[in-house]
Amino acid sequence: QKKNPFSNDNRLASKPLHTHRGDPTYGRPLEGSRTEQRGKDAHSHVEKEVEELCSIIKSTGQVGKDGHVSVTFGQLFETYVTISNKVVGILLRARKHGLVHFEGEMLWQGKDDGVIITLL
């Protein structure tokens, strides 16, 4: 479909006709599009939040015998929630990138306040 049937605008649809699973551009916005730029901006913003979270862990945590800085989730939550309400999501992203370690899939306020978060 070259034209969006739900719009009176004559612009071409955002996806090229040749997309298939083997195509390297499959599932990606068109290069140079505003959608691509919004994605890059969002990625940059999340990276900054991860960096800030790591610096807060470093400043509020304590150095353990292994040389790594650790903090409890409860202490981190109380400190970081005044900065951002996305503390759990940012923690998950930081763990995905190998910057922090903690046990469990998800952390819940109250229930997991004693879970140790280690800065790697």
JSON list of C-alpha atoms in Angstrom, two decimals:
[
{"chain": "A", "resi": 1, "resn": "GLN", "atom": "CA", "xyz": [0.00, 0.00, 0.00]},
{"chain": "A", "resi": 2, "resn": "LYS", "atom": "CA", "xyz": [1.70, 3.18, -1.11]},
{"chain": "A", "resi": 3, "resn": "LYS", "atom": "CA", "xyz": [-0.85, 5.57, 0.33]},
{"chain": "A", "resi": 4, "resn": "ASN", "atom": "CA", "xyz": [-2.37, 5.62, 3.80]},
{"chain": "A", "resi": 5, "resn": "PRO", "atom": "CA", "xyz": [-6.12, 5.02, 3.24]},
{"chain": "A", "resi": 6, "resn": "PHE", "atom": "CA", "xyz": [-6.98, 6.70, 6.55]},
{"chain": "A", "resi": 7, "resn": "SER", "atom": "CA", "xyz": [-5.42, 10.03, 5.65]},
{"chain": "A", "resi": 8, "resn": "ASN", "atom": "CA", "xyz": [-6.21, 12.73, 3.12]},
{"chain": "A", "resi": 9, "resn": "ASP", "atom": "CA", "xyz": [-2.48, 13.47, 2.99]},
{"chain": "A", "resi": 10, "resn": "ASN", "atom": "CA", "xyz": [-0.73, 12.37, -0.20]},
{"chain": "A", "resi": 11, "resn": "ARG", "atom": "CA", "xyz": [2.54, 11.39, 1.50]},
{"chain": "A", "resi": 12, "resn": "LEU", "atom": "CA", "xyz": [3.85, 7.88, 1.01]},
{"chain": "A", "resi": 13, "resn": "ALA", "atom": "CA", "xyz": [3.42, 5.36, 3.80]},
{"chain": "A", "resi": 14, "resn": "SER", "atom": "CA", "xyz": [6.39, 5.17, 6.14]},
{"chain": "A", "resi": 15, "resn": "LYS", "atom": "CA", "xyz": [7.33, 1.57, 5.27]},
{"chain": "A", "resi": 16, "resn": "PRO", "atom": "CA", "xyz": [8.95, 0.68, 1.96]},
{"chain": "A", "resi": 17, "resn": "LEU", "atom": "CA", "xyz": [7.40, -2.09, -0.11]},
{"chain": "A", "resi": 18, "resn": "HIS", "atom": "CA", "xyz": [10.32, -4.54, 0.21]},
{"chain": "A", "resi": 19, "resn": "THR", "atom": "CA", "xyz": [10.25, -5.21, 3.97]},
{"chain": "A", "resi": 20, "resn": "HIS", "atom": "CA", "xyz": [10.52, -8.82, 5.07]},
{"chain": "A", "resi": 21, "resn": "ARG", "atom": "CA", "xyz": [12.10, -10.55, 8.06]},
{"chain": "A", "resi": 22, "resn": "GLY", "atom": "CA", "xyz": [15.48, -11.06, 6.37]},
{"chain": "A", "resi": 23, "resn": "ASP", "atom": "CA", "xyz": [15.80, -7.40, 5.45]},
{"chain": "A", "resi": 24, "resn": "PRO", "atom": "CA", "xyz": [18.21, -5.46, 7.74]},
{"chain": "A", "resi": 25, "resn": "THR", "atom": "CA", "xyz": [15.76, -2.51, 7.78]},
{"chain": "A", "resi": 26, "resn": "TYR", "atom": "CA", "xyz": [12.85, -4.72, 8.91]},
{"chain": "A", "resi": 27, "resn": "GLY", "atom": "CA", "xyz": [11.22, -3.27, 12.04]},
{"chain": "A", "resi": 28, "resn": "ARG", "atom": "CA", "xyz": [13.26, -0.08, 11.86]},
{"chain": "A", "resi": 29, "resn": "PRO", "atom": "CA", "xyz": [12.12, 3.44, 10.96]},
{"chain": "A", "resi": 30, "resn": "LEU", "atom": "CA", "xyz": [13.24, 4.97, 7.70]},
{"chain": "A", "resi": 31, "resn": "GLU", "atom": "CA", "xyz": [16.73, 6.40, 7.91]},
{"chain": "A", "resi": 32, "resn": "GLY", "atom": "CA", "xyz": [16.64, 10.16, 8.40]},
{"chain": "A", "resi": 33, "resn": "SER", "atom": "CA", "xyz": [12.96, 10.20, 9.44]},
{"chain": "A", "resi": 34, "resn": "ARG", "atom": "CA", "xyz": [11.57, 12.04, 12.45]},
{"chain": "A", "resi": 35, "resn": "THR", "atom": "CA", "xyz": [10.62, 8.65, 13.94]},
{"chain": "A", "resi": 36, "resn": "GLU", "atom": "CA", "xyz": [14.26, 7.57, 13.81]},
{"chain": "A", "resi": 37, "resn": "GLN", "atom": "CA", "xyz": [15.32, 10.82, 15.48]},
{"chain": "A", "resi": 38, "resn": "ARG", "atom": "CA", "xyz": [12.73, 10.43, 18.26]},
{"chain": "A", "resi": 39, "resn": "GLY", "atom": "CA", "xyz": [14.05, 6.91, 18.90]},
{"chain": "A", "resi": 40, "resn": "LYS", "atom": "CA", "xyz": [17.62, 8.17, 19.10]},
{"chain": "A", "resi": 41, "resn": "ASP", "atom": "CA", "xyz": [16.58, 10.97, 21.47]},
{"chain": "A", "resi": 42, "resn": "ALA", "atom": "CA", "xyz": [14.71, 8.52, 23.72]},
{"chain": "A", "resi": 43, "resn": "HIS", "atom": "CA", "xyz": [17.68, 6.14, 23.78]},
{"chain": "A", "resi": 44, "resn": "SER", "atom": "CA", "xyz": [20.00, 8.99, 24.73]},
{"chain": "A", "resi": 45, "resn": "HIS", "atom": "CA", "xyz": [17.65, 10.10, 27.53]},
{"chain": "A", "resi": 46, "resn": "VAL", "atom": "CA", "xyz": [17.48, 6.59, 29.00]},
{"chain": "A", "resi": 47, "resn": "GLU", "atom": "CA", "xyz": [21.28, 6.28, 28.86]},
{"chain": "A", "resi": 48, "resn": "LYS", "atom": "CA", "xyz": [21.58, 9.50, 30.87]},
{"chain": "A", "resi": 49, "resn": "GLU", "atom": "CA", "xyz": [19.12, 8.18, 33.46]},
{"chain": "A", "resi": 50, "resn": "VAL", "atom": "CA", "xyz": [21.10, 4.92, 33.76]},
{"chain": "A", "resi": 51, "resn": "GLU", "atom": "CA", "xyz": [24.31, 6.92, 34.29]},
{"chain": "A", "resi": 52, "resn": "GLU", "atom": "CA", "xyz": [22.59, 9.03, 36.95]},
{"chain": "A", "resi": 53, "resn": "LEU", "atom": "CA", "xyz": [21.27, 5.92, 38.71]},
{"chain": "A", "resi": 54, "resn": "CYS", "atom": "CA", "xyz": [24.78, 4.42, 38.78]},
{"chain": "A", "resi": 55, "resn": "SER", "atom": "CA", "xyz": [26.22, 7.61, 40.25]},
{"chain": "A", "resi": 56, "resn": "ILE", "atom": "CA", "xyz": [23.53, 7.63, 42.95]},
{"chain": "A", "resi": 57, "resn": "ILE", "atom": "CA", "xyz": [24.30, 4.01, 43.83]},
{"chain": "A", "resi": 58, "resn": "LYS", "atom": "CA", "xyz": [27.98, 4.93, 44.03]},
{"chain": "A", "resi": 59, "resn": "SER", "atom": "CA", "xyz": [27.33, 7.93, 46.29]},
{"chain": "A", "resi": 60, "resn": "THR", "atom": "CA", "xyz": [24.75, 6.32, 48.62]},
{"chain": "A", "resi": 61, "resn": "GLY", "atom": "CA", "xyz": [26.06, 2.75, 48.72]},
{"chain": "A", "resi": 62, "resn": "GLN", "atom": "CA", "xyz": [28.85, 1.15, 50.68]},
{"chain": "A", "resi": 63, "resn": "VAL", "atom": "CA", "xyz": [31.94, -0.60, 49.36]},
{"chain": "A", "resi": 64, "resn": "GLY", "atom": "CA", "xyz": [31.89, -4.32, 50.14]},
{"chain": "A", "resi": 65, "resn": "LYS", "atom": "CA", "xyz": [34.71, -6.79, 50.69]},
{"chain": "A", "resi": 66, "resn": "ASP", "atom": "CA", "xyz": [34.75, -7.54, 46.96]},
{"chain": "A", "resi": 67, "resn": "GLY", "atom": "CA", "xyz": [35.33, -3.86, 46.14]},
{"chain": "A", "resi": 68, "resn": "HIS", "atom": "CA", "xyz": [31.88, -3.36, 44.59]},
{"chain": "A", "resi": 69, "resn": "VAL", "atom": "CA", "xyz": [29.49, -0.67, 45.83]},
{"chain": "A", "resi": 70, "resn": "SER", "atom": "CA", "xyz": [26.14, -2.01, 47.06]},
{"chain": "A", "resi": 71, "resn": "VAL", "atom": "CA", "xyz": [22.91, -0.47, 48.28]},
{"chain": "A", "resi": 72, "resn": "THR", "atom": "CA", "xyz": [19.55, -1.89, 49.32]},
{"chain": "A", "resi": 73, "resn": "PHE", "atom": "CA", "xyz": [16.59, -1.38, 47.02]},
{"chain": "A", "resi": 74, "resn": "GLY", "atom": "CA", "xyz": [14.69, 0.42, 49.79]},
{"chain": "A", "resi": 75, "resn": "GLN", "atom": "CA", "xyz": [17.47, 2.95, 50.30]},
{"chain": "A", "resi": 76, "resn": "LEU", "atom": "CA", "xyz": [17.92, 3.45, 46.56]},
{"chain": "A", "resi": 77, "resn": "PHE", "atom": "CA", "xyz": [14.18, 3.82, 46.02]},
{"chain": "A", "resi": 78, "resn": "GLU", "atom": "CA", "xyz": [13.86, 6.49, 48.70]},
{"chain": "A", "resi": 79, "resn": "THR", "atom": "CA", "xyz": [16.81, 8.42, 47.25]},
{"chain": "A", "resi": 80, "resn": "TYR", "atom": "CA", "xyz": [16.06, 8.04, 43.55]},
{"chain": "A", "resi": 81, "resn": "VAL", "atom": "CA", "xyz": [12.26, 8.42, 43.59]},
{"chain": "A", "resi": 82, "resn": "THR", "atom": "CA", "xyz": [12.67, 12.14, 44.26]},
{"chain": "A", "resi": 83, "resn": "ILE", "atom": "CA", "xyz": [14.61, 12.34, 40.96]},
{"chain": "A", "resi": 84, "resn": "SER", "atom": "CA", "xyz": [12.55, 9.98, 38.81]},
{"chain": "A", "resi": 85, "resn": "ASN", "atom": "CA", "xyz": [9.55, 7.71, 39.27]},
{"chain": "A", "resi": 86, "resn": "LYS", "atom": "CA", "xyz": [11.05, 5.18, 36.83]},
{"chain": "A", "resi": 87, "resn": "VAL", "atom": "CA", "xyz": [13.60, 3.69, 39.24]},
{"chain": "A", "resi": 88, "resn": "VAL", "atom": "CA", "xyz": [12.61, 0.05, 38.61]},
{"chain": "A", "resi": 89, "resn": "GLY", "atom": "CA", "xyz": [12.61, 0.39, 34.83]},
{"chain": "A", "resi": 90, "resn": "ILE", "atom": "CA", "xyz": [15.97, 2.14, 34.85]},
{"chain": "A", "resi": 91, "resn": "LEU", "atom": "CA", "xyz": [17.36, -0.57, 37.16]},
{"chain": "A", "resi": 92, "resn": "LEU", "atom": "CA", "xyz": [16.20, -3.24, 34.73]},
{"chain": "A", "resi": 93, "resn": "ARG", "atom": "CA", "xyz": [17.87, -1.41, 31.84]},
{"chain": "A", "resi": 94, "resn": "ALA", "atom": "CA", "xyz": [21.10, -1.02, 33.84]},
{"chain": "A", "resi": 95, "resn": "ARG", "atom": "CA", "xyz": [21.08, -4.76, 34.60]},
{"chain": "A", "resi": 96, "resn": "LYS", "atom": "CA", "xyz": [20.47, -5.57, 30.94]},
{"chain": "A", "resi": 97, "resn": "HIS", "atom": "CA", "xyz": [23.64, -3.63, 30.09]},
{"chain": "A", "resi": 98, "resn": "GLY", "atom": "CA", "xyz": [25.65, -5.37, 32.83]},
{"chain": "A", "resi": 99, "resn": "LEU", "atom": "CA", "xyz": [26.06, -2.30, 35.05]},
{"chain": "A", "resi": 100, "resn": "VAL", "atom": "CA", "xyz": [24.24, -3.58, 38.15]},
{"chain": "A", "resi": 101, "resn": "HIS", "atom": "CA", "xyz": [23.28, -6.92, 39.65]},
{"chain": "A", "resi": 102, "resn": "PHE", "atom": "CA", "xyz": [20.35, -7.89, 41.87]},
{"chain": "A", "resi": 103, "resn": "GLU", "atom": "CA", "xyz": [18.35, -11.04, 42.53]},
{"chain": "A", "resi": 104, "resn": "GLY", "atom": "CA", "xyz": [14.89, -11.54, 41.09]},
{"chain": "A", "resi": 105, "resn": "GLU", "atom": "CA", "xyz": [13.06, -10.53, 37.95]},
{"chain": "A", "resi": 106, "resn": "MET", "atom": "CA", "xyz": [11.30, -7.42, 39.28]},
{"chain": "A", "resi": 107, "resn": "LEU", "atom": "CA", "xyz": [11.65, -5.32, 42.43]},
{"chain": "A", "resi": 108, "resn": "TRP", "atom": "CA", "xyz": [8.62, -4.12, 44.38]},
{"chain": "A", "resi": 109, "resn": "GLN", "atom": "CA", "xyz": [8.58, -1.29, 46.89]},
{"chain": "A", "resi": 110, "resn": "GLY", "atom": "CA", "xyz": [8.11, -2.59, 50.42]},
{"chain": "A", "resi": 111, "resn": "LYS", "atom": "CA", "xyz": [8.39, -6.28, 49.57]},
{"chain": "A", "resi": 112, "resn": "ASP", "atom": "CA", "xyz": [11.92, -6.06, 48.12]},
{"chain": "A", "resi": 113, "resn": "ASP", "atom": "CA", "xyz": [13.35, -3.21, 50.21]},
{"chain": "A", "resi": 114, "resn": "GLY", "atom": "CA", "xyz": [16.10, -5.50, 51.56]},
{"chain": "A", "resi": 115, "resn": "VAL", "atom": "CA", "xyz": [17.32, -6.72, 48.15]},
{"chain": "A", "resi": 116, "resn": "ILE", "atom": "CA", "xyz": [20.95, -5.79, 47.57]},
{"chain": "A", "resi": 117, "resn": "ILE", "atom": "CA", "xyz": [21.79, -3.95, 44.35]},
{"chain": "A", "resi": 118, "resn": "THR", "atom": "CA", "xyz": [25.46, -4.13, 43.40]},
{"chain": "A", "resi": 119, "resn": "LEU", "atom": "CA", "xyz": [27.17, -1.70, 41.06]},
{"chain": "A", "resi": 120, "resn": "LEU", "atom": "CA", "xyz": [29.39, -3.63, 38.67]}
]
